[in-house]
PDB file of C-alpha atoms and ligand atoms in Angstrom:
ATOM      1  CA  MET P   1    -158.576-122.040 -10.370  1.00 53.00           C
ATOM      2  CA  ARG P   2    -162.241-122.707 -10.257  1.00 55.00           C
ATOM      3  CA  ASP P   3    -163.133-126.469 -11.363  1.00 64.00           C
ATOM      4  CA  LEU P   4    -165.212-124.938 -14.100  1.00 65.00           C
ATOM      5  CA  PHE P   5    -162.029-124.864 -16.184  1.00 66.00           C
ATOM      6  CA  LEU P   6    -160.598-128.187 -15.289  1.00 66.00           C
ATOM      7  CA  HIS P   7    -160.928-129.114 -19.084  1.00 70.00           C
ATOM      8  CA  THR P   8    -159.533-126.805 -21.636  1.00 71.00           C
ATOM      9  CA  SER P   9    -158.278-127.098 -25.180  1.00 68.00           C
ATOM     10  CA  ALA P  10    -155.857-124.161 -24.634  1.00 73.00           C
ATOM     11  CA  HIS P  11    -152.524-125.591 -26.096  1.00 86.00           C
ATOM     12  CA  TRP P  12    -150.491-122.728 -27.487  1.00 94.00           C
ATOM     13  CA  GLY P  13    -147.234-122.474 -29.408  1.00 94.00           C
ATOM     14  CA  ARG P  14    -144.128-120.397 -28.990  1.00 96.00           C
ATOM     15  CA  TYR P  15    -140.915-119.936 -30.475  1.00 95.00           C
ATOM     16  CA  SER P  16    -137.697-119.765 -28.566  1.00 96.00           C
ATOM     17  CA  GLU P  17    -136.821-116.290 -29.610  1.00 96.00           C
ATOM     18  CA  TYR P  18    -138.714-113.207 -31.106  1.00 98.00           C
ATOM     19  CA  VAL P  19    -137.347-110.209 -32.526  1.00 98.00           C
ATOM     20  CA  TRP P  20    -138.886-106.523 -33.242  1.00 98.00           C
ATOM     21  CA  ARG P  21    -138.920-105.498 -36.951  1.00 97.00           C
ATOM     22  CA  THR P  22    -140.233-102.197 -38.761  1.00 97.00           C
ATOM     23  CA  ALA P  23    -142.382-103.160 -41.510  1.00 95.00           C
ATOM     24  CA  PRO P  24    -142.840-101.239 -44.829  1.00 90.00           C
ATOM     25  CA  ASP P  25    -146.130 -99.747 -43.480  1.00 87.00           C
ATOM     26  CA  GLY P  26    -143.869 -98.021 -40.605  1.00 95.00           C
ATOM     27  CA  ASN P  27    -145.374-100.076 -37.862  1.00 96.00           C
ATOM     28  CA  CYS P  28    -143.011-102.164 -35.571  1.00 98.00           C
ATOM     29  CA  TYR P  29    -143.934-105.770 -35.333  1.00 98.00           C
ATOM     30  CA  LEU P  30    -142.918-108.733 -33.062  1.00 98.00           C
ATOM     31  CA  LEU P  31    -142.086-111.946 -35.109  1.00 97.00           C
ATOM     32  CA  PRO P  32    -140.043-115.087 -34.329  1.00 96.00           C
ATOM     33  CA  ALA P  33    -136.349-114.898 -34.914  1.00 96.00           C
ATOM     34  CA  GLU P  34    -135.083-116.546 -37.951  1.00 91.00           C
ATOM     35  CA  LYS P  35    -133.572-119.574 -36.102  1.00 90.00           C
ATOM     36  CA  ALA P  36    -136.021-119.775 -33.316  1.00 93.00           C
ATOM     37  CA  LYS P  37    -137.270-123.198 -32.446  1.00 93.00           C
ATOM     38  CA  PRO P  38    -141.010-123.892 -31.746  1.00 92.00           C
ATOM     39  CA  SER P  39    -142.737-125.678 -28.873  1.00 94.00           C
ATOM     40  CA  VAL P  40    -146.076-126.264 -27.883  1.00 93.00           C
ATOM     41  CA  TYR P  41    -147.192-125.844 -23.989  1.00 92.00           C
ATOM     42  CA  ASP P  42    -150.412-125.555 -21.908  1.00 88.00           C
ATOM     43  CA  PRO P  43    -150.953-122.034 -20.694  1.00 89.00           C
ATOM     44  CA  MET P  44    -153.414-123.385 -18.081  1.00 85.00           C
ATOM     45  CA  LYS P  45    -150.638-125.314 -16.437  1.00 86.00           C
ATOM     46  CA  ASP P  46    -149.536-122.149 -14.549  1.00 89.00           C
ATOM     47  CA  PRO P  47    -152.286-119.495 -15.072  1.00 90.00           C
ATOM     48  CA  ASN P  48    -151.417-117.367 -12.195  1.00 93.00           C
ATOM     49  CA  THR P  49    -147.820-116.729 -13.245  1.00 96.00           C
ATOM     50  CA  LEU P  50    -149.154-116.157 -17.046  1.00 96.00           C
ATOM     51  CA  VAL P  51    -151.623-113.574 -15.820  1.00 96.00           C
ATOM     52  CA  PHE P  52    -149.135-111.854 -13.527  1.00 97.00           C
ATOM     53  CA  ASP P  53    -146.456-111.430 -16.112  1.00 98.00           C
ATOM     54  CA  ALA P  54    -149.102-109.951 -18.584  1.00 98.00           C
ATOM     55  CA  ILE P  55    -150.207-107.366 -15.834  1.00 97.00           C
ATOM     56  CA  GLU P  56    -146.857-106.478 -15.076  1.00 97.00           C
ATOM     57  CA  ILE P  57    -146.193-105.266 -18.602  1.00 97.00           C
ATOM     58  CA  GLY P  58    -149.238-103.265 -18.382  1.00 97.00           C
ATOM     59  CA  MET P  59    -148.333-101.575 -15.217  1.00 95.00           C
ATOM     60  CA  MET P  60    -144.900-100.550 -16.656  1.00 96.00           C
ATOM     61  CA  GLN P  61    -146.935 -98.431 -19.002  1.00 96.00           C
ATOM     62  CA  PHE P  62    -148.823 -96.772 -16.128  1.00 94.00           C
ATOM     63  CA  GLN P  63    -145.336 -96.162 -14.444  1.00 93.00           C
ATOM     64  CA  LYS P  64    -144.003 -94.500 -17.742  1.00 95.00           C
ATOM     65  CA  GLU P  65    -141.190 -97.001 -18.242  1.00 96.00           C
ATOM     66  CA  PRO P  66    -139.041 -96.104 -21.287  1.00 97.00           C
ATOM     67  CA  GLU P  67    -140.042 -97.665 -24.677  1.00 97.00           C
ATOM     68  CA  ALA P  68    -136.752 -99.763 -24.781  1.00 97.00           C
ATOM     69  CA  LYS P  69    -137.506-101.424 -21.333  1.00 98.00           C
ATOM     70  CA  LEU P  70    -140.943-102.037 -22.479  1.00 98.00           C
ATOM     71  CA  LYS P  71    -140.184-103.686 -25.791  1.00 98.00           C
ATOM     72  CA  GLN P  72    -137.535-105.923 -23.751  1.00 98.00           C
ATOM     73  CA  ALA P  73    -140.323-107.018 -21.411  1.00 98.00           C
ATOM     74  CA  ILE P  74    -142.779-107.891 -24.202  1.00 98.00           C
ATOM     75  CA  LEU P  75    -139.916-109.793 -25.950  1.00 97.00           C
ATOM     76  CA  ALA P  76    -139.167-111.819 -22.860  1.00 97.00           C
ATOM     77  CA  PHE P  77    -143.069-112.410 -22.445  1.00 98.00           C
ATOM     78  CA  ALA P  78    -143.159-113.837 -26.053  1.00 98.00           C
ATOM     79  CA  GLY P  79    -140.247-115.995 -25.573  1.00 97.00           C
ATOM     80  CA  LYS P  80    -142.024-117.519 -22.642  1.00 97.00           C
ATOM     81  CA  TYR P  81    -145.653-117.666 -23.997  1.00 97.00           C
ATOM     82  CA  GLY P  82    -145.632-116.866 -27.668  1.00 97.00           C
ATOM     83  CA  LEU P  83    -147.553-114.144 -29.408  1.00 98.00           C
ATOM     84  CA  LEU P  84    -151.109-113.349 -28.365  1.00 97.00           C
ATOM     85  CA  GLY P  85    -152.992-114.700 -31.293  1.00 96.00           C
ATOM     86  CA  ILE P  86    -154.460-111.245 -32.030  1.00 96.00           C
ATOM     87  CA  MET P  87    -155.497-112.352 -35.633  1.00 96.00           C
ATOM     88  CA  THR P  88    -157.785-115.129 -34.302  1.00 94.00           C
ATOM     89  CA  ALA P  89    -159.199-113.490 -31.364  1.00 92.00           C
ATOM     90  CA  LEU P  90    -160.501-110.270 -32.979  1.00 93.00           C
ATOM     91  CA  PRO P  91    -163.233-111.534 -35.658  1.00 93.00           C
ATOM     92  CA  THR P  92    -166.663-112.651 -34.299  1.00 90.00           C
ATOM     93  CA  THR P  93    -165.384-116.388 -34.946  1.00 90.00           C
ATOM     94  CA  ALA P  94    -162.042-117.985 -34.806  1.00 90.00           C
ATOM     95  CA  GLU P  95    -163.021-119.815 -37.993  1.00 91.00           C
ATOM     96  CA  PHE P  96    -163.301-116.608 -39.956  1.00 92.00           C
ATOM     97  CA  ILE P  97    -161.077-118.196 -42.857  1.00 90.00           C
ATOM     98  CA  THR P  98    -163.987-120.465 -43.618  1.00 89.00           C
ATOM     99  CA  TYR P  99    -166.420-117.583 -44.185  1.00 91.00           C
ATOM    100  CA  GLU P 100    -166.368-115.105 -47.282  1.00 90.00           C
ATOM    101  CA  LYS P 101    -165.188-112.319 -45.305  1.00 94.00           C
ATOM    102  CA  VAL P 102    -163.835-111.313 -41.970  1.00 95.00           C
ATOM    103  CA  TYR P 103    -166.578-110.072 -39.460  1.00 94.00           C
ATOM    104  CA  LEU P 104    -165.478-107.757 -36.643  1.00 92.00           C
ATOM    105  CA  PRO P 105    -167.270-106.841 -33.424  1.00 89.00           C
ATOM    106  CA  LYS P 106    -166.380-103.468 -31.835  1.00 85.00           C
ATOM    107  CA  ASN P 107    -162.508-103.550 -30.860  1.00 87.00           C
ATOM    108  CA  PRO P 108    -159.884-101.109 -30.201  1.00 87.00           C
ATOM    109  CA  PHE P 109    -157.901-101.605 -33.241  1.00 92.00           C
ATOM    110  CA  LEU P 110    -160.104-101.892 -36.546  1.00 93.00           C
ATOM    111  CA  ARG P 111    -163.202 -99.744 -37.000  1.00 91.00           C
ATOM    112  CA  LYS P 112    -164.482-101.682 -40.022  1.00 93.00           C
ATOM    113  CA  GLU P 113    -167.236-104.238 -39.391  1.00 93.00           C
ATOM    114  CA  THR P 114    -165.982-106.588 -42.280  1.00 96.00           C
ATOM    115  CA  MET P 115    -162.819-106.883 -44.108  1.00 96.00           C
ATOM    116  CA  GLU P 116    -161.720-109.061 -47.141  1.00 94.00           C
ATOM    117  CA  THR P 117    -159.739-111.916 -45.617  1.00 93.00           C
ATOM    118  CA  GLN P 118    -156.521-111.090 -47.624  1.00 91.00           C
ATOM    119  CA  GLU P 119    -156.765-107.529 -46.284  1.00 94.00           C
ATOM    120  CA  TYR P 120    -157.224-108.951 -42.853  1.00 96.00           C
ATOM    121  CA  LEU P 121    -154.229-111.339 -43.040  1.00 94.00           C
ATOM    122  CA  ARG P 122    -151.878-108.466 -44.394  1.00 94.00           C
ATOM    123  CA  LEU P 123    -152.252-106.867 -40.816  1.00 96.00           C
ATOM    124  CA  PHE P 124    -150.416-110.044 -39.468  1.00 97.00           C
ATOM    125  CA  PHE P 125    -148.156-110.838 -42.365  1.00 95.00           C
ATOM    126  CA  PRO P 126    -146.513-107.307 -42.749  1.00 93.00           C
ATOM    127  CA  PHE P 127    -143.349-108.550 -44.642  1.00 93.00           C
ATOM    128  CA  ILE P 128    -144.120-111.877 -46.584  1.00 88.00           C
ATOM    129  CA  ARG P 129    -147.602-112.709 -47.277  1.00 85.00           C
ATOM    130  CA  PRO P 130    -148.734-116.438 -46.512  1.00 82.00           C
ATOM    131  CA  ASP P 131    -149.173-118.785 -49.369  1.00 80.00           C
ATOM    132  CA  PHE P 132    -153.048-118.408 -49.092  1.00 80.00           C
ATOM    133  CA  HIS P 133    -155.758-118.271 -51.703  1.00 81.00           C
ATOM    134  CA  LYS P 134    -159.301-117.619 -51.351  1.00 79.00           C
ATOM    135  CA  LYS P 135    -162.457-118.138 -53.452  1.00 78.00           C
ATOM    136  CA  GLY P 136    -165.572-117.588 -51.755  1.00 76.00           C
ATOM    137  CA  VAL P 137    -165.666-119.846 -48.626  1.00 71.00           C
ATOM    138  CA  GLU P 138    -162.961-122.170 -50.077  1.00 75.00           C
ATOM    139  CA  SER P 139    -159.363-121.488 -49.319  1.00 75.00           C
ATOM    140  CA  VAL P 140    -155.962-123.039 -49.852  1.00 75.00           C
ATOM    141  CA  TRP P 141    -153.053-122.649 -47.726  1.00 74.00           C
ATOM    142  CA  GLN P 142    -149.498-123.853 -48.148  1.00 75.00           C
ATOM    143  CA  THR P 143    -147.315-124.444 -45.136  1.00 71.00           C
ATOM    144  CA  GLY P 144    -143.523-123.500 -45.354  1.00 75.00           C
ATOM    145  CA  ASP P 145    -140.828-125.246 -43.359  1.00 82.00           C
ATOM    146  CA  LYS P 146    -140.866-128.309 -41.279  1.00 85.00           C
ATOM    147  CA  TYR P 147    -141.833-126.228 -38.039  1.00 86.00           C
ATOM    148  CA  GLU P 148    -144.819-124.677 -39.802  1.00 85.00           C
ATOM    149  CA  ILE P 149    -145.901-128.185 -40.869  1.00 86.00           C
ATOM    150  CA  ALA P 150    -145.775-129.561 -37.251  1.00 87.00           C
ATOM    151  CA  PHE P 151    -147.865-126.671 -36.016  1.00 88.00           C
ATOM    152  CA  ALA P 152    -150.558-127.279 -38.589  1.00 86.00           C
ATOM    153  CA  MET P 153    -150.587-130.910 -37.780  1.00 86.00           C
ATOM    154  CA  THR P 154    -150.928-130.107 -33.947  1.00 88.00           C
ATOM    155  CA  PHE P 155    -153.476-127.744 -34.416  1.00 88.00           C
ATOM    156  CA  GLN P 156    -155.422-129.523 -37.012  1.00 87.00           C
ATOM    157  CA  ALA P 157    -158.454-130.013 -35.125  1.00 86.00           C
ATOM    158  CA  ASP P 158    -158.670-126.308 -34.460  1.00 88.00           C
ATOM    159  CA  PRO P 159    -159.593-123.344 -36.564  1.00 89.00           C
ATOM    160  CA  GLN P 160    -156.936-123.001 -39.247  1.00 88.00           C
ATOM    161  CA  ALA P 161    -156.168-119.490 -38.380  1.00 91.00           C
ATOM    162  CA  LYS P 162    -154.659-120.759 -35.224  1.00 91.00           C
ATOM    163  CA  ALA P 163    -152.005-122.718 -36.958  1.00 90.00           C
ATOM    164  CA  MET P 164    -151.422-119.689 -39.309  1.00 91.00           C
ATOM    165  CA  SER P 165    -150.558-117.651 -36.297  1.00 93.00           C
ATOM    166  CA  PHE P 166    -147.525-119.816 -35.746  1.00 93.00           C
ATOM    167  CA  MET P 167    -146.157-119.106 -39.013  1.00 92.00           C
ATOM    168  CA  ARG P 168    -142.526-117.475 -39.304  1.00 91.00           C
ATOM    169  CA  ASN P 169    -143.943-114.547 -41.006  1.00 93.00           C
ATOM    170  CA  TYR P 170    -146.918-113.864 -38.524  1.00 96.00           C
ATOM    171  CA  GLY P 171    -146.303-110.890 -36.494  1.00 97.00           C
ATOM    172  CA  GLU P 172    -148.039-108.496 -33.982  1.00 98.00           C
ATOM    173  CA  ARG P 173    -147.941-104.829 -33.839  1.00 98.00           C
ATOM    174  CA  TYR P 174    -146.110-103.328 -31.029  1.00 98.00           C
ATOM    175  CA  ASP P 175    -148.793-100.523 -30.320  1.00 97.00           C
ATOM    176  CA  TRP P 176    -151.474-103.193 -30.323  1.00 97.00           C
ATOM    177  CA  LEU P 177    -149.630-105.365 -27.847  1.00 98.00           C
ATOM    178  CA  CYS P 178    -149.133-102.438 -25.736  1.00 97.00           C
ATOM    179  CA  LYS P 179    -152.831-101.560 -25.673  1.00 95.00           C
ATOM    180  CA  LEU P 180    -153.957-105.025 -24.797  1.00 95.00           C
ATOM    181  CA  PHE P 181    -151.391-105.316 -21.855  1.00 96.00           C
ATOM    182  CA  LYS P 182    -152.162-101.846 -20.652  1.00 95.00           C
ATOM    183  CA  ASP P 183    -156.021-102.732 -20.632  1.00 92.00           C
ATOM    184  CA  TRP P 184    -155.427-105.706 -18.468  1.00 93.00           C
ATOM    185  CA  ALA P 185    -153.364-103.697 -15.932  1.00 94.00           C
ATOM    186  CA  PHE P 186    -156.168-100.995 -16.139  1.00 92.00           C
ATOM    187  CA  HIS P 187    -158.822-103.421 -15.278  1.00 90.00           C
ATOM    188  CA  VAL P 188    -156.802-104.735 -12.022  1.00 92.00           C
ATOM    189  CA  LEU P 189    -156.171-101.067 -11.115  1.00 91.00           C
ATOM    190  CA  THR P 190    -159.973 -99.984 -11.574  1.00 89.00           C
ATOM    191  CA  THR P 191    -160.981-103.063  -9.403  1.00 87.00           C
ATOM    192  CA  LYS P 192    -158.458-101.955  -6.749  1.00 86.00           C
ATOM    193  CA  PHE P 193    -159.536 -98.353  -6.730  1.00 86.00           C
ATOM    194  CA  TYR P 194    -163.131 -99.358  -6.541  1.00 85.00           C
ATOM    195  CA  LEU P 195    -162.765-101.880  -3.573  1.00 83.00           C
ATOM    196  CA  GLU P 196    -160.818 -99.165  -1.822  1.00 83.00           C
ATOM    197  CA  ASP P 197    -163.148 -96.413  -2.298  1.00 81.00           C
ATOM    198  CA  ARG P 198    -166.651 -98.254  -2.348  1.00 80.00           C
ATOM    199  CA  ASN P 199    -167.494 -97.372   1.337  1.00 78.00           C
ATOM    200  CA  ARG P 200    -166.851 -93.672   0.748  1.00 76.00           C
ATOM    201  CA  GLU P 201    -169.520 -91.232  -0.313  1.00 68.00           C
ATOM    202  CA  ASP P 202    -168.563 -90.426  -4.072  1.00 79.00           C
ATOM    203  CA  PRO P 203    -170.948 -91.774  -6.458  1.00 81.00           C
ATOM    204  CA  ASP P 204    -169.289 -90.005  -9.271  1.00 82.00           C
ATOM    205  CA  VAL P 205    -166.031 -91.691  -8.792  1.00 79.00           C
ATOM    206  CA  LEU P 206    -167.611 -95.039  -8.003  1.00 81.00           C
ATOM    207  CA  SER P 207    -169.595 -94.825 -11.416  1.00 82.00           C
ATOM    208  CA  LEU P 208    -166.600 -93.772 -13.177  1.00 77.00           C
ATOM    209  CA  TYR P 209    -164.689 -97.158 -12.093  1.00 78.00           C
ATOM    210  CA  GLN P 210    -167.926 -99.020 -12.875  1.00 79.00           C
ATOM    211  CA  ARG P 211    -168.043 -97.752 -16.295  1.00 77.00           C
ATOM    212  CA  GLY P 212    -164.160 -98.491 -16.733  1.00 72.00           C
ATOM    213  CA  ILE P 213    -164.675-102.066 -15.895  1.00 72.00           C
ATOM    214  CA  SER P 214    -167.815-102.462 -18.155  1.00 69.00           C
ATOM    215  CA  ALA P 215    -165.602-101.520 -21.118  1.00 63.00           C
ATOM    216  CA  PHE P 216    -163.869-104.968 -20.588  1.00 58.00           C
ATOM    217  CA  GLU P 217    -165.695-107.006 -23.125  1.00 62.00           C
ATOM    218  CA  GLY P 218    -164.950-108.856 -26.080  1.00 63.00           C
ATOM    219  CA  ILE P 219    -165.115-112.122 -27.709  1.00 68.00           C
ATOM    220  CA  ALA P 220    -165.766-114.827 -25.212  1.00 73.00           C
ATOM    221  CA  PRO P 221    -164.315-118.408 -25.520  1.00 77.00           C
ATOM    222  CA  THR P 222    -166.220-121.087 -26.881  1.00 80.00           C
ATOM    223  CA  TYR P 223    -166.836-124.684 -25.260  1.00 81.00           C
ATOM    224  CA  HIS P 224    -167.880-127.977 -26.446  1.00 81.00           C
ATOM    225  CA  ILE P 225    -168.643-131.536 -24.872  1.00 84.00           C
ATOM    226  CA  GLU P 226    -166.360-134.570 -25.032  1.00 83.00           C
ATOM    227  CA  LEU P 227    -166.801-137.954 -24.078  1.00 86.00           C
ATOM    228  CA  ARG P 228    -163.804-138.461 -21.885  1.00 80.00           C
ATOM    229  CA  GLY P 229    -164.972-141.520 -19.775  1.00 85.00           C
ATOM    230  CA  LYS P 230    -168.162-139.321 -19.243  1.00 83.00           C
ATOM    231  CA  PRO P 231    -169.494-136.172 -20.881  1.00 83.00           C
ATOM    232  CA  THR P 232    -167.167-133.238 -20.081  1.00 80.00           C
ATOM    233  CA  LEU P 233    -167.292-129.645 -20.570  1.00 79.00           C
ATOM    234  CA  VAL P 234    -164.256-128.614 -22.539  1.00 79.00           C
ATOM    235  CA  TRP P 235    -163.414-124.756 -23.056  1.00 81.00           C
ATOM    236  CA  ASP P 236    -161.827-123.759 -26.333  1.00 82.00           C
ATOM    237  CA  PHE P 237    -159.353-120.702 -26.337  1.00 83.00           C
ATOM    238  CA  HIS P 238    -158.045-120.208 -29.794  1.00 89.00           C
ATOM    239  CA  SER P 239    -155.754-117.535 -28.881  1.00 92.00           C
ATOM    240  CA  LEU P 240    -153.335-116.802 -25.873  1.00 94.00           C
ATOM    241  CA  LEU P 241    -155.193-113.323 -25.752  1.00 94.00           C
ATOM    242  CA  LEU P 242    -158.649-114.848 -24.887  1.00 90.00           C
ATOM    243  CA  ASP P 243    -157.061-117.006 -22.468  1.00 89.00           C
ATOM    244  CA  ILE P 244    -155.454-114.280 -20.433  1.00 93.00           C
ATOM    245  CA  ARG P 245    -158.585-112.080 -20.810  1.00 90.00           C
ATOM    246  CA  PHE P 246    -160.794-114.751 -19.316  1.00 87.00           C
ATOM    247  CA  LEU P 247    -158.430-115.900 -16.714  1.00 89.00           C
ATOM    248  CA  LEU P 248    -158.192-112.209 -15.573  1.00 91.00           C
ATOM    249  CA  SER P 249    -161.963-111.951 -15.366  1.00 88.00           C
ATOM    250  CA  VAL P 250    -162.266-115.221 -13.159  1.00 88.00           C
ATOM    251  CA  MET P 251    -159.256-114.022 -10.934  1.00 91.00           C
ATOM    252  CA  LEU P 252    -160.663-110.602 -10.459  1.00 89.00           C
ATOM    253  CA  THR P 253    -164.263-111.935  -9.480  1.00 87.00           C
ATOM    254  CA  ASP P 254    -162.935-114.578  -7.358  1.00 89.00           C
ATOM    255  CA  GLU P 255    -164.401-113.643  -3.815  1.00 88.00           C
ATOM    256  CA  GLN P 256    -162.266-116.040  -1.578  1.00 91.00           C
ATOM    257  CA  ASN P 257    -158.908-115.584  -3.379  1.00 91.00           C
ATOM    258  CA  PRO P 258    -158.951-112.392  -5.498  1.00 90.00           C
ATOM    259  CA  LEU P 259    -156.373-111.208  -7.788  1.00 93.00           C
ATOM    260  CA  LYS P 260    -154.638-107.981  -5.814  1.00 92.00           C
ATOM    261  CA  LEU P 261    -151.695-105.684  -6.280  1.00 92.00           C
ATOM    262  CA  CYS P 262    -149.294-105.728  -3.307  1.00 92.00           C
ATOM    263  CA  LYS P 263    -149.680-102.610  -1.096  1.00 90.00           C
ATOM    264  CA  LYS P 264    -145.819-102.497  -0.824  1.00 92.00           C
ATOM    265  CA  CYS P 265    -144.130-103.613  -4.004  1.00 91.00           C
ATOM    266  CA  HIS P 266    -147.400-103.211  -6.190  1.00 90.00           C
ATOM    267  CA  LYS P 267    -146.890-106.685  -7.867  1.00 92.00           C
ATOM    268  CA  PRO P 268    -149.995-108.711  -8.572  1.00 94.00           C
ATOM    269  CA  PHE P 269    -150.722-111.655  -6.326  1.00 94.00           C
ATOM    270  CA  ILE P 270    -153.438-114.097  -5.264  1.00 94.00           C
ATOM    271  CA  ALA P 271    -154.743-113.292  -1.879  1.00 93.00           C
ATOM    272  CA  PRO P 272    -155.070-116.133   0.562  1.00 93.00           C
ATOM    273  CA  ASN P 273    -158.057-114.259   2.068  1.00 92.00           C
ATOM    274  CA  PRO P 274    -160.035-111.325   0.759  1.00 88.00           C
ATOM    275  CA  ALA P 275    -158.519-108.872   3.128  1.00 89.00           C
ATOM    276  CA  GLU P 276    -154.909-109.658   2.606  1.00 92.00           C
ATOM    277  CA  GLU P 277    -153.011-106.597   1.342  1.00 91.00           C
ATOM    278  CA  TYR P 278    -149.449-107.855   1.062  1.00 94.00           C
ATOM    279  CA  CYS P 279    -147.759-110.410  -1.550  1.00 93.00           C
ATOM    280  CA  SER P 280    -145.448-111.615   1.174  1.00 93.00           C
ATOM    281  CA  GLU P 281    -144.313-111.664   4.671  1.00 93.00           C
ATOM    282  CA  ALA P 282    -141.171-109.566   3.299  1.00 94.00           C
ATOM    283  CA  CYS P 283    -143.450-106.955   1.956  1.00 94.00           C
ATOM    284  CA  LYS P 284    -145.539-106.876   5.186  1.00 92.00           C
ATOM    285  CA  ASP P 285    -142.485-106.495   7.335  1.00 92.00           C
ATOM    286  CA  ALA P 286    -140.881-103.825   5.254  1.00 90.00           C
ATOM    287  CA  THR P 287    -143.894-101.559   5.650  1.00 85.00           C
ATOM    288  CA  LYS P 288    -143.769-102.022   9.666  1.00 79.00           C
ATOM    289  CA  LYS P 289    -140.407-100.574   9.714  1.00 68.00           C
TER     290      LYS P 289
HETATM  291 ZN1  LIG D 301    -145.065-107.131  -2.357  1.00 79.01          ZN
END
């Protein structure tokens, strides 16, 4: 990883187990399991594995894997990394709770440009609403069990919505999760096709790839300066979603060690040099035979 991201405040929460549940609105949601234990970790400790795991779930959709298998893979991902934090990542600011309304830039899920905060929260608390009250820009929120309080304490310097996304009743929609994972894999595939075809004379195809990759936008992480012995640039990721998206962008544009898909097993890997096509000696040997 480039030195630029040496300092981040990217800590994220997860529960030991998640479950799929169908809500009264008919949508399937991923939520923490009833007895699951919480923990906090640093997603930047092993960014490569995190991004690879996310891409593989997206690739499963291109390979038309059955829904049961896909759901199992997303469950395993959540048990390892937690939910994506979509609630915090979608609005124009992670501090949306402190505004009168929620403001939404263009996104694949919600067409409205503004939403009432309570209405927006309902999209992520499909079974039991959080004990949250709002009047103008002021809001009051009651935490529930000891784990929720622990998360609120851990992330008290962060936007309030971040701690709220570790509440037991916070869930993320199956179709939204699928779409995000699929988009990430799409960008890896588009980059791969572009690099393979860029020397061929077919401007229409190339421009198709270029348009595909330019659709990869969204809210950027923020940053601030901290005095840690010296002035230090610290990046703020208030959701795992932004974390993955940003890491993926950095990895795809790395000229020395780009993220690639292995020519043999199709798994993502970080190339030791820009020309490397296989993830391992085993894959290279298997091709020779
Ligand atoms: Zn391989």
